[in-house]
Structures are given as structure tokens and as C-alpha cells.
Amino acid sequence: MRTTIRGALAALALLPALALGAPAASAAPSPTASASGTPAPATKAGTSFLTAVNLSPGQDANVAASTGDYLYWAFGASEGQTPTVNLTVNLAPATDRHGPQTWTVEVFDGLRRRQACTAGTQNATGDQSATSLTLNCTLREVRTWAEPWSGDPLPGTYYVRLSVTDAPQPDLGLAASAQLHVSSKGNADNAQPEGGELKAPLVPPVGGGASTAKAAAPVAQKEHWYTGWFSGWNSRWYWTIGGGFLAALAGVLGYHLTRHPRGRRPGHYGAVPPQGSHQHGSYADRP
């Protein structure tokens, strides 16, 4: 009995030591961060532009997916950079596939405009015996500004979409995986002067890409002598009432002009000849 009591007291004495040791164990470095400070690869991908996974600068992606899914990632790019997207797709085992598959990588800017690739393989087709495919896309140099109709790459968020464009119907849903790596050449010092300045990045990025975009300072609006006429919630009522009054006045004037174009009509214009006057007319005097 005494031995049991002594064992219980010894166990209670060890509880403070265990409580102090718990924080030390939790303070160990997280397995999601490497020793060199590089962010761990992302293990998820979005299914649309709104759910795209943001990648930090230098962060890769290693995602398990299904054949036929749309995979979306987002990264930031600043002026002077030339981004390059590299993808490796590991296909399902050859014994489970029924034919060749074609995968495609596309890059869109913050306005969801498809950007052209100056180099790389955007579409890759692997036969039934292939085990992996390699895709890459090199964009044009990000400019400091551009005309709205040009579609040139501008600083801001860029979206990467990986999809299957051609595959046998039975192969849809098979397990696959993709590795994404985004690299960039150049920086703001290499940007060519364009003679203009971009007010704000295209759809300022959130999450990982926020550090690559520049925030734009608010610009004060200019005021003119007629600014108050077209502003305010009640200005539309003033213009509506004034427009209705002018329309009614124009209608009255138009009716008056069309009803009496030459003033009053002469008396003989609408006079009715007396009865019997046709007997003494020119017809009776004719030979």
C-alpha cells in the first residue's frame, strides 16, 4: 500500500516538468518551412479565378488532382519582370488509361485577359505509355503602363490555369499530380521607360502576391463650376422636372403651329353656298 502511494506521489511530482516541456516541444521549427527560409510548396489549387491559391514569391506548388479538373494558382509580378511558368504533370498509370491525353497551361492577368506566351510549350500530348508531361510559358516583360486596348502585361496579379483539353472519356477522374514553379527575370531597374505611369496594379493581389505590387496613392478629383449640377441624389429630379416642362412647352407650340399654320382661315374658305344657287350658275347660261 505504501509503495502505491509513493508511486502516485512521484507521478504527481513529474506533472510540472511535463507541463514545462510541452511548450519547448511546440516551439520546434514547423515542417512547412524549410531551413533556408523558402516557403513550403502549396498542396492545394483553386477551381476558379475566385478560389485560386496565392503563391508567395519563390513558392512552388505540388498538388494531387484528378484528370479533367481545372487547377488555378495566382502569383504577383511587378514592372520589369519576365515571368516563366513551368509545370510537370504526372499522369495516371498507363494500365489505367485508354488513350493519349492533352494538357494545357494558360496565364491570365488581373483583368482575366489571356496573355500570350513568347516561348514554351503550352499544349503537350502524351500517348498511353507516357508517364509525365512538361509544360511551360514565358510571358512578355511586364510594362509600367499600357493603353487599355493593347492587352500588354501590367503589374499586378497573374493567374495560372492547368486543364485537360483532350482525353478519353473513361480517363476522366483518374488520379494525377502537378508540380508548378514560377520564376522571374529582371526587376524594376530593368523596366524600360514608357513615358507614362500606372495608377494602380490590375486587381491588387491579396495573400502571397501583395508584396510584389505597389499601392497607388489616392488622386483628388478636380472640381469645376458645373460639378454641382450633375452631382447629388436630388440633381436627377431637377433635370427630370426641367426636361418635362420643356417637353410640354414644345408640344404646345408644335400643336399651335400645325393646327393654324397660316393664322385664321378666311371666311369664304369654309363658307357653304346657299341653296338654289346652282340653278343660276354658269351652267344655265351656257348655249
C-alpha atoms as a printed R data frame, in Angstrom:
    type eleno elety resid chain resno       x      y        z
1   ATOM     1    CA   MET     A     1   0.000  0.000    0.000
2   ATOM     2    CA   ARG     A     2   2.819  2.364    0.890
3   ATOM     3    CA   THR     A     3   4.527  1.545   -2.435
4   ATOM     4    CA   THR     A     4   1.411  2.504   -4.374
5   ATOM     5    CA   ILE     A     5   1.115  5.823   -2.538
6   ATOM     6    CA   ARG     A     6   4.760  6.623   -3.161
7   ATOM     7    CA   GLY     A     7   4.353  5.888   -6.913
8   ATOM     8    CA   ALA     A     8   1.338  8.178   -7.115
9   ATOM     9    CA   LEU     A     9   3.217 10.999   -5.384
10  ATOM    10    CA   ALA     A    10   6.167 10.567   -7.773
11  ATOM    11    CA   ALA     A    11   3.813 10.793  -10.764
12  ATOM    12    CA   LEU     A    12   2.299 13.996   -9.396
13  ATOM    13    CA   ALA     A    13   5.769 15.462   -8.944
14  ATOM    14    CA   LEU     A    14   6.558 14.850  -12.621
15  ATOM    15    CA   LEU     A    15   3.494 16.763  -13.867
16  ATOM    16    CA   PRO     A    16   5.101 20.268  -13.613
17  ATOM    17    CA   ALA     A    17   8.132 19.031  -15.529
18  ATOM    18    CA   LEU     A    18   5.927 17.653  -18.286
19  ATOM    19    CA   ALA     A    19   3.948 20.913  -18.438
20  ATOM    20    CA   LEU     A    20   7.165 22.910  -18.832
21  ATOM    21    CA   GLY     A    21   8.423 20.563  -21.501
22  ATOM    22    CA   ALA     A    22   5.310 20.852  -23.644
23  ATOM    23    CA   PRO     A    23   5.963 24.448  -24.844
24  ATOM    24    CA   ALA     A    24   9.520 23.527  -25.701
25  ATOM    25    CA   ALA     A    25   8.282 20.768  -27.947
26  ATOM    26    CA   SER     A    26   5.756 23.052  -29.659
27  ATOM    27    CA   ALA     A    27   8.445 25.668  -30.279
28  ATOM    28    CA   ALA     A    28  10.254 23.347  -32.668
29  ATOM    29    CA   PRO     A    29  10.504 24.591  -36.276
30  ATOM    30    CA   SER     A    30   7.396 23.919  -38.350
31  ATOM    31    CA   PRO     A    31   7.781 21.228  -41.022
32  ATOM    32    CA   THR     A    32   6.083 23.516  -43.532
33  ATOM    33    CA   ALA     A    33   9.063 25.897  -43.639
34  ATOM    34    CA   SER     A    34  12.475 24.904  -44.897
35  ATOM    35    CA   ALA     A    35  15.729 25.766  -43.139
36  ATOM    36    CA   SER     A    36  16.723 28.196  -45.940
37  ATOM    37    CA   GLY     A    37  13.581 30.301  -45.457
38  ATOM    38    CA   THR     A    38  11.939 29.243  -48.733
39  ATOM    39    CA   PRO     A    39   8.168 28.743  -48.338
40  ATOM    40    CA   ALA     A    40   6.999 25.161  -48.440
41  ATOM    41    CA   PRO     A    41   5.217 24.116  -51.632
42  ATOM    42    CA   ALA     A    42   1.488 24.687  -51.745
43  ATOM    43    CA   THR     A    43  -0.526 21.494  -51.655
44  ATOM    44    CA   LYS     A    44  -3.808 22.915  -52.915
45  ATOM    45    CA   ALA     A    45  -5.154 24.558  -56.042
46  ATOM    46    CA   GLY     A    46  -8.304 26.518  -56.747
47  ATOM    47    CA   THR     A    47 -11.062 25.519  -59.106
48  ATOM    48    CA   SER     A    48 -11.796 29.027  -60.452
49  ATOM    49    CA   PHE     A    49 -10.353 32.528  -60.575
50  ATOM    50    CA   LEU     A    50 -12.047 33.418  -57.295
51  ATOM    51    CA   THR     A    51 -10.636 30.416  -55.438
52  ATOM    52    CA   ALA     A    52  -7.126 30.477  -56.935
53  ATOM    53    CA   VAL     A    53  -4.381 29.694  -54.405
54  ATOM    54    CA   ASN     A    54  -1.976 32.616  -53.930
55  ATOM    55    CA   LEU     A    55   1.706 31.733  -54.182
56  ATOM    56    CA   SER     A    56   4.345 33.723  -52.333
57  ATOM    57    CA   PRO     A    57   7.493 34.829  -54.200
58  ATOM    58    CA   GLY     A    58   9.618 31.732  -54.713
59  ATOM    59    CA   GLN     A    59   6.898 29.343  -53.578
60  ATOM    60    CA   ASP     A    60   6.173 26.242  -55.643
61  ATOM    61    CA   ALA     A    61   3.095 24.040  -55.762
62  ATOM    62    CA   ASN     A    62   2.802 20.263  -55.543
63  ATOM    63    CA   VAL     A    63  -0.843 19.250  -55.924
64  ATOM    64    CA   ALA     A    64  -2.651 15.956  -56.277
65  ATOM    65    CA   ALA     A    65  -5.683 16.222  -58.555
66  ATOM    66    CA   SER     A    66  -7.985 14.297  -60.838
67  ATOM    67    CA   THR     A    67  -7.803 14.147  -64.605
68  ATOM    68    CA   GLY     A    68 -10.245 16.680  -66.013
69  ATOM    69    CA   ASP     A    69 -10.128 19.152  -63.117
70  ATOM    70    CA   TYR     A    70  -9.318 22.835  -63.593
71  ATOM    71    CA   LEU     A    71  -6.431 23.959  -61.375
72  ATOM    72    CA   TYR     A    72  -5.844 27.648  -60.616
73  ATOM    73    CA   TRP     A    73  -2.929 29.436  -58.940
74  ATOM    74    CA   ALA     A    74  -2.171 33.151  -58.552
75  ATOM    75    CA   PHE     A    75   1.159 34.955  -58.285
76  ATOM    76    CA   GLY     A    76   2.291 38.571  -58.361
77  ATOM    77    CA   ALA     A    77   4.572 40.273  -60.887
78  ATOM    78    CA   SER     A    78   5.981 43.801  -60.931
79  ATOM    79    CA   GLU     A    79   7.282 46.018  -63.720
80  ATOM    80    CA   GLY     A    80  10.477 44.945  -65.444
81  ATOM    81    CA   GLN     A    81   9.989 41.239  -64.694
82  ATOM    82    CA   THR     A    82   9.577 38.461  -67.256
83  ATOM    83    CA   PRO     A    83   7.707 35.600  -65.545
84  ATOM    84    CA   THR     A    84   8.066 31.988  -66.644
85  ATOM    85    CA   VAL     A    85   5.656 29.249  -65.561
86  ATOM    86    CA   ASN     A    86   6.953 25.664  -65.513
87  ATOM    87    CA   LEU     A    87   4.645 22.690  -64.926
88  ATOM    88    CA   THR     A    88   5.213 18.965  -64.683
89  ATOM    89    CA   VAL     A    89   2.150 16.735  -64.849
90  ATOM    90    CA   ASN     A    90   2.416 13.148  -63.612
91  ATOM    91    CA   LEU     A    91  -0.170 11.087  -65.411
92  ATOM    92    CA   ALA     A    92  -2.100  8.119  -64.118
93  ATOM    93    CA   PRO     A    93  -0.588  4.649  -64.624
94  ATOM    94    CA   ALA     A    94  -0.561  3.528  -68.234
95  ATOM    95    CA   THR     A    95  -2.552  0.403  -67.377
96  ATOM    96    CA   ASP     A    96  -5.481  2.567  -66.231
97  ATOM    97    CA   ARG     A    97  -5.530  4.932  -69.232
98  ATOM    98    CA   HIS     A    98  -7.309  4.297  -72.513
99  ATOM    99    CA   GLY     A    99  -5.519  6.659  -74.872
100 ATOM   100    CA   PRO     A   100  -3.434  9.835  -75.237
101 ATOM   101    CA   GLN     A   101  -4.069 12.929  -73.125
102 ATOM   102    CA   THR     A   102  -3.520 16.618  -73.920
103 ATOM   103    CA   TRP     A   103  -2.872 19.124  -71.131
104 ATOM   104    CA   THR     A   104  -2.792 22.903  -71.494
105 ATOM   105    CA   VAL     A   105  -1.412 25.753  -69.375
106 ATOM   106    CA   GLU     A   106  -2.803 29.289  -69.703
107 ATOM   107    CA   VAL     A   107  -1.837 32.549  -67.985
108 ATOM   108    CA   PHE     A   108  -4.263 35.428  -67.373
109 ATOM   109    CA   ASP     A   109  -3.669 38.897  -65.965
110 ATOM   110    CA   GLY     A   110  -5.589 40.628  -63.184
111 ATOM   111    CA   LEU     A   111  -8.411 41.528  -65.587
112 ATOM   112    CA   ARG     A   112  -8.623 37.851  -66.629
113 ATOM   113    CA   ARG     A   113  -7.288 38.595  -70.083
114 ATOM   114    CA   ARG     A   114  -5.372 35.707  -71.591
115 ATOM   115    CA   GLN     A   115  -1.716 36.614  -72.021
116 ATOM   116    CA   ALA     A   116   0.323 35.362  -74.961
117 ATOM   117    CA   CYS     A   117   3.386 33.197  -74.369
118 ATOM   118    CA   THR     A   118   6.570 34.256  -76.124
119 ATOM   119    CA   ALA     A   119   8.239 30.882  -75.559
120 ATOM   120    CA   GLY     A   120   7.464 27.473  -74.143
121 ATOM   121    CA   THR     A   121   5.107 24.568  -74.707
122 ATOM   122    CA   GLN     A   122   1.561 25.472  -73.752
123 ATOM   123    CA   ASN     A   123  -0.010 22.256  -75.072
124 ATOM   124    CA   ALA     A   124   1.554 18.844  -74.542
125 ATOM   125    CA   THR     A   125   0.182 15.475  -75.608
126 ATOM   126    CA   GLY     A   126   1.280 12.202  -74.091
127 ATOM   127    CA   ASP     A   127   0.460  8.793  -75.504
128 ATOM   128    CA   GLN     A   128  -0.847  5.955  -73.411
129 ATOM   129    CA   SER     A   129   2.646  4.849  -72.386
130 ATOM   130    CA   ALA     A   130   3.792  8.323  -71.244
131 ATOM   131    CA   THR     A   131   4.249  8.868  -67.534
132 ATOM   132    CA   SER     A   132   4.580 12.667  -67.348
133 ATOM   133    CA   LEU     A   133   4.239 15.856  -69.394
134 ATOM   134    CA   THR     A   134   6.193 19.109  -69.254
135 ATOM   135    CA   LEU     A   135   4.507 22.471  -69.871
136 ATOM   136    CA   ASN     A   136   5.944 25.973  -69.702
137 ATOM   137    CA   CYS     A   137   5.024 29.508  -70.686
138 ATOM   138    CA   THR     A   138   7.193 32.648  -70.762
139 ATOM   139    CA   LEU     A   139   5.276 35.917  -70.709
140 ATOM   140    CA   ARG     A   140   6.268 39.257  -72.119
141 ATOM   141    CA   GLU     A   141   8.075 41.755  -69.931
142 ATOM   142    CA   VAL     A   142   5.719 43.439  -67.503
143 ATOM   143    CA   ARG     A   143   5.319 47.070  -68.510
144 ATOM   144    CA   THR     A   144   4.879 50.140  -66.367
145 ATOM   145    CA   TRP     A   145   1.786 51.234  -68.270
146 ATOM   146    CA   ALA     A   146  -0.145 50.494  -71.473
147 ATOM   147    CA   GLU     A   147  -3.170 51.598  -73.432
148 ATOM   148    CA   PRO     A   148  -6.453 49.966  -72.319
149 ATOM   149    CA   TRP     A   149  -6.934 48.291  -75.694
150 ATOM   150    CA   SER     A   150  -3.413 46.863  -76.004
151 ATOM   151    CA   GLY     A   151  -3.677 43.991  -73.513
152 ATOM   152    CA   ASP     A   152   0.010 44.279  -72.544
153 ATOM   153    CA   PRO     A   153   1.096 42.686  -69.239
154 ATOM   154    CA   LEU     A   154   0.945 45.160  -66.359
155 ATOM   155    CA   PRO     A   155   1.952 44.929  -62.680
156 ATOM   156    CA   GLY     A   156  -0.478 43.017  -60.528
157 ATOM   157    CA   THR     A   157  -1.894 39.529  -60.145
158 ATOM   158    CA   TYR     A   158  -1.480 36.761  -62.706
159 ATOM   159    CA   TYR     A   159  -3.469 33.534  -62.789
160 ATOM   160    CA   VAL     A   160  -2.232 30.138  -63.976
161 ATOM   161    CA   ARG     A   161  -4.775 27.613  -65.215
162 ATOM   162    CA   LEU     A   162  -3.930 23.978  -65.860
163 ATOM   163    CA   SER     A   163  -6.538 21.848  -67.602
164 ATOM   164    CA   VAL     A   164  -7.073 18.791  -69.775
165 ATOM   165    CA   THR     A   165  -8.234 19.693  -73.261
166 ATOM   166    CA   ASP     A   166  -8.405 16.209  -74.761
167 ATOM   167    CA   ALA     A   167  -8.664 12.825  -73.065
168 ATOM   168    CA   PRO     A   168 -10.724  9.664  -73.446
169 ATOM   169    CA   GLN     A   169 -13.959  9.742  -71.528
170 ATOM   170    CA   PRO     A   170 -13.076  6.743  -69.289
171 ATOM   171    CA   ASP     A   171  -9.845  8.505  -68.218
172 ATOM   172    CA   LEU     A   172 -11.631 11.465  -66.633
173 ATOM   173    CA   GLY     A   173 -11.330 11.245  -62.874
174 ATOM   174    CA   LEU     A   174  -8.097  9.248  -62.779
175 ATOM   175    CA   ALA     A   175  -5.548 10.325  -60.198
176 ATOM   176    CA   ALA     A   176  -2.831 12.726  -61.351
177 ATOM   177    CA   SER     A   177  -0.458 15.264  -59.830
178 ATOM   178    CA   ALA     A   178   1.130 18.542  -60.893
179 ATOM   179    CA   GLN     A   179   4.243 20.451  -59.832
180 ATOM   180    CA   LEU     A   180   4.321 24.206  -60.506
181 ATOM   181    CA   HIS     A   181   7.334 26.515  -60.416
182 ATOM   182    CA   VAL     A   182   7.213 30.224  -61.259
183 ATOM   183    CA   SER     A   183  10.445 32.081  -61.966
184 ATOM   184    CA   SER     A   184  11.049 35.686  -62.994
185 ATOM   185    CA   LYS     A   185  13.913 37.524  -64.653
186 ATOM   186    CA   GLY     A   186  14.635 41.207  -64.222
187 ATOM   187    CA   ASN     A   187  13.327 43.755  -61.756
188 ATOM   188    CA   ALA     A   188  12.081 47.326  -61.589
189 ATOM   189    CA   ASP     A   189  15.528 48.659  -62.571
190 ATOM   190    CA   ASN     A   190  15.297 46.863  -65.917
191 ATOM   191    CA   ALA     A   191  11.903 48.349  -66.825
192 ATOM   192    CA   GLN     A   192  12.042 50.415  -69.974
193 ATOM   193    CA   PRO     A   193  10.684 53.965  -69.665
194 ATOM   194    CA   GLU     A   194   7.353 54.129  -71.438
195 ATOM   195    CA   GLY     A   195   6.518 57.784  -70.891
196 ATOM   196    CA   GLY     A   196   3.652 57.063  -68.501
197 ATOM   197    CA   GLU     A   197   2.810 55.718  -65.078
198 ATOM   198    CA   LEU     A   198   0.280 53.119  -63.968
199 ATOM   199    CA   LYS     A   199  -2.080 54.491  -61.329
200 ATOM   200    CA   ALA     A   200  -2.764 51.138  -59.662
201 ATOM   201    CA   PRO     A   201  -1.975 47.454  -60.304
202 ATOM   202    CA   LEU     A   202  -4.531 45.345  -62.100
203 ATOM   203    CA   VAL     A   203  -6.695 43.908  -59.333
204 ATOM   204    CA   PRO     A   204  -4.221 44.413  -56.440
205 ATOM   205    CA   PRO     A   205  -3.270 40.917  -55.279
206 ATOM   206    CA   VAL     A   206  -4.044 39.508  -51.861
207 ATOM   207    CA   GLY     A   207  -2.114 36.992  -49.825
208 ATOM   208    CA   GLY     A   208   1.167 35.916  -51.352
209 ATOM   209    CA   GLY     A   209   1.383 38.391  -54.189
210 ATOM   210    CA   ALA     A   210   0.769 41.506  -52.128
211 ATOM   211    CA   SER     A   211   4.489 42.200  -51.693
212 ATOM   212    CA   THR     A   212   5.123 42.476  -55.430
213 ATOM   213    CA   ALA     A   213   2.627 45.231  -56.195
214 ATOM   214    CA   LYS     A   214   2.838 48.932  -55.476
215 ATOM   215    CA   ALA     A   215  -0.026 50.693  -53.764
216 ATOM   216    CA   ALA     A   216  -1.328 53.756  -55.557
217 ATOM   217    CA   ALA     A   217  -1.913 56.999  -53.704
218 ATOM   218    CA   PRO     A   218  -5.466 58.376  -53.886
219 ATOM   219    CA   VAL     A   219  -5.933 61.054  -56.511
220 ATOM   220    CA   ALA     A   220  -8.136 64.038  -55.654
221 ATOM   221    CA   GLN     A   221 -10.894 64.735  -58.167
222 ATOM   222    CA   LYS     A   222 -10.925 68.090  -59.915
223 ATOM   223    CA   GLU     A   223 -13.917 70.339  -59.372
224 ATOM   224    CA   HIS     A   224 -15.402 72.681  -61.980
225 ATOM   225    CA   TRP     A   225 -18.093 75.354  -61.930
226 ATOM   226    CA   TYR     A   226 -20.628 72.839  -63.248
227 ATOM   227    CA   THR     A   227 -19.685 69.982  -60.906
228 ATOM   228    CA   GLY     A   228 -22.600 70.578  -58.532
229 ATOM   229    CA   TRP     A   229 -25.138 70.442  -61.350
230 ATOM   230    CA   PHE     A   230 -24.526 66.797  -62.078
231 ATOM   231    CA   SER     A   231 -23.801 65.536  -58.556
232 ATOM   232    CA   GLY     A   232 -26.053 64.709  -55.651
233 ATOM   233    CA   TRP     A   233 -29.006 62.392  -55.288
234 ATOM   234    CA   ASN     A   234 -31.583 65.151  -55.995
235 ATOM   235    CA   SER     A   235 -29.993 66.567  -59.136
236 ATOM   236    CA   ARG     A   236 -31.737 63.988  -61.292
237 ATOM   237    CA   TRP     A   237 -35.138 65.275  -60.074
238 ATOM   238    CA   TYR     A   238 -34.266 68.820  -61.084
239 ATOM   239    CA   TRP     A   239 -33.238 67.738  -64.557
240 ATOM   240    CA   THR     A   240 -36.299 65.482  -64.896
241 ATOM   241    CA   ILE     A   241 -38.734 68.268  -63.961
242 ATOM   242    CA   GLY     A   242 -36.966 70.761  -66.212
243 ATOM   243    CA   GLY     A   243 -36.930 68.339  -69.106
244 ATOM   244    CA   GLY     A   244 -40.621 67.551  -68.650
245 ATOM   245    CA   PHE     A   245 -41.520 71.250  -68.655
246 ATOM   246    CA   LEU     A   246 -39.539 71.881  -71.839
247 ATOM   247    CA   ALA     A   247 -41.139 68.850  -73.499
248 ATOM   248    CA   ALA     A   248 -44.663 70.090  -72.610
249 ATOM   249    CA   LEU     A   249 -43.872 73.588  -73.918
250 ATOM   250    CA   ALA     A   250 -42.538 72.160  -77.159
251 ATOM   251    CA   GLY     A   251 -45.684 70.082  -77.541
252 ATOM   252    CA   VAL     A   252 -47.981 73.097  -77.121
253 ATOM   253    CA   LEU     A   253 -46.012 75.183  -79.616
254 ATOM   254    CA   GLY     A   254 -45.936 72.332  -82.096
255 ATOM   255    CA   TYR     A   255 -49.693 71.830  -81.839
256 ATOM   256    CA   HIS     A   256 -50.332 75.549  -82.358
257 ATOM   257    CA   LEU     A   257 -48.123 75.694  -85.437
258 ATOM   258    CA   THR     A   258 -49.590 72.591  -87.043
259 ATOM   259    CA   ARG     A   259 -53.243 73.491  -86.229
260 ATOM   260    CA   HIS     A   260 -53.049 77.034  -87.642
261 ATOM   261    CA   PRO     A   261 -50.071 77.169  -89.958
262 ATOM   262    CA   ARG     A   262 -51.126 80.490  -91.607
263 ATOM   263    CA   GLY     A   263 -53.220 82.140  -88.963
264 ATOM   264    CA   ARG     A   264 -57.010 82.129  -89.151
265 ATOM   265    CA   ARG     A   265 -58.735 80.765  -92.221
266 ATOM   266    CA   PRO     A   266 -60.575 83.240  -94.476
267 ATOM   267    CA   GLY     A   267 -64.365 83.414  -94.295
268 ATOM   268    CA   HIS     A   268 -65.032 82.211  -97.874
269 ATOM   269    CA   TYR     A   269 -62.719 79.223  -97.452
270 ATOM   270    CA   GLY     A   270 -65.195 77.244  -95.402
271 ATOM   271    CA   ALA     A   271 -68.449 79.023  -96.442
272 ATOM   272    CA   VAL     A   272 -71.277 76.882  -97.724
273 ATOM   273    CA   PRO     A   273 -73.047 78.217 -100.891
274 ATOM   274    CA   PRO     A   274 -76.761 78.983 -100.412
275 ATOM   275    CA   GLN     A   275 -79.331 76.532 -101.676
276 ATOM   276    CA   GLY     A   276 -80.526 77.006 -105.209
277 ATOM   277    CA   SER     A   277 -77.538 78.993 -106.294
278 ATOM   278    CA   HIS     A   278 -76.529 76.227 -108.668
279 ATOM   279    CA   GLN     A   279 -79.595 76.965 -110.852
280 ATOM   280    CA   HIS     A   280 -78.339 80.438 -111.710
281 ATOM   281    CA   GLY     A   281 -74.799 79.430 -112.216
282 ATOM   282    CA   SER     A   282 -72.736 79.373 -115.331
283 ATOM   283    CA   TYR     A   283 -74.193 76.039 -116.346
284 ATOM   284    CA   ALA     A   284 -77.639 77.585 -117.001
285 ATOM   285    CA   ASP     A   285 -76.241 80.373 -119.192
286 ATOM   286    CA   ARG     A   286 -74.292 78.063 -121.471
287 ATOM   287    CA   PRO     A   287 -75.712 77.652 -125.001
